[in-house]
Amino acid sequence: MIFKGSHILSVDQFTRADIEKVFTTADEMRPYAQRECITRVLNGAILGNLFFEPSTRTRISFGCAFNLLGGEVRETTEVKASSLAKGESLHDTARVLSGYSDIAVMRHPEPGSVAEYAVASRVPVINGGDGPNEHPSQALLDLYTVKLEMATRGQGIDGLRIALIGDLKNGRAVHSLCKLLGMYTKVHFKLVSPPQLAAPEEIIVALIAKGHRVEICHELEEGIHHVDILYVTRTQEERFENQEEADKYRGLFRVNQSIYTEHCEPNTVIMHPLPRDSRSAAKELDEDLNQNPNLAIFRQTDNGVLVRMALFALILDVADKVHDYVHPVTWYTAKREPVPNQ
Ligand code: CP
């Protein structure tokens, strides 16, 4: 794909070569994310960060990524704090806000809403999550993490064995990650969910058509045997019609240290797009795993900044100029090297 000026709406836009380009660019962002030096390559540029659904990681890390490249961020959160609450259309919102900024990130509860917004936007738009549909930047950072974690074990992504666990019906991060992994070869997918929360049929059919092995599991213990990665997800309660319906699935699949020790291979990497639901009735990924060196969830969140910086640098066509605008860091900086149990 041509990154310059492009909207990023779906992982379907990417080829393997595109993914590698994002990852190579992300590698180059590490000194800036770790505050070894700063770059002002986007000095004067403005990001419109529009989050019409709750977010901690995606909103803040996109904002920080833009700041780390030297740009400014303006944002709005929640429908009720914007003029969408007064009946303004996505078209008009996009037309207005694209007069104020150079690029936008948008999250919205409706599938297809970010694509609809992008039609009217005069600047590139990145999908920060559109309902249960897709979450492309999350999938890219997840795959980047998979690549780095597997590299420490002398393996690549081809031939990966991965268990995706939880609400696979509504989990947009799962949908996007499955599509990205589908571009590699001979991946063994174990899709572990209650039957009612199974992954969309079209995703499963597409993976099988590409020659991947797809196993459907309804029992946690059966699903987490003999895999390289556990990708655990929370029940997406906000997608259910009512709380009573969501309550049926809370706490059904819980990965904790004793389950891990009993059923997983010793080096199995544990991932989660976060947030994990730490309320006592849920706990799909127990905090007793926090000291497990294979828990990669906070390495994922750190990697998210690198990947989002890379997307901005490629779309705004400054990837080869980032190092030309470098300054020393003048303030105290905490050490940010990943440590084994983080
Ligand atoms: N993974 C993710 O999208 O997290 P937030 O909802 O906190 O942005």
GROMACS .gro file of C-alpha atoms and ligand atoms in nm, residues 51 54-60 107 128 135 138 141 172-173 234 272-275 308, ligand 1:
model
   29
   51PHE     CA    1  -1.282   0.894   2.108
   54PRO     CA    2  -1.415   0.470   2.653
   55SER     CA    3  -1.041   0.415   2.611
   56THR     CA    4  -0.724   0.436   2.815
   57ARG     CA    5  -0.446   0.278   2.603
   58THR     CA    6  -0.547   0.360   2.250
   59ARG     CA    7  -0.635   0.724   2.313
   60ILE     CA    8  -0.338   0.806   2.534
  107ARG     CA    9  -1.307   0.541   1.797
  128GLY     CA   10  -0.909   0.341   1.675
  135HIS     CA   11  -0.904  -0.243   1.576
  138GLN     CA   12  -0.415  -0.297   1.823
  141LEU     CA   13   0.099  -0.388   1.797
  172ARG     CA   14  -1.253  -0.643   1.752
  173ALA     CA   15  -0.887  -0.692   1.846
  234ARG     CA   16  -1.240  -1.001   2.830
  272HIS     CA   17  -0.422  -0.967   2.632
  273PRO     CA   18  -0.523  -0.651   2.444
  274LEU     CA   19  -0.632  -0.502   2.780
  275PRO     CA   20  -0.816  -0.380   2.971
  308ARG     CA   21   0.148   0.414   1.650
  343CP      N1   22  -0.678  -0.226   2.393
  343CP      C1   23  -0.756  -0.116   2.396
  343CP      O1   24  -0.816  -0.079   2.295
  343CP      O2   25  -0.759  -0.052   2.516
  343CP      P1   26  -0.843   0.080   2.545
  343CP      O3   27  -0.988   0.046   2.530
  343CP      O4   28  -0.804   0.120   2.685
  343CP      O5   29  -0.803   0.184   2.442
   0.00000   0.00000   0.00000
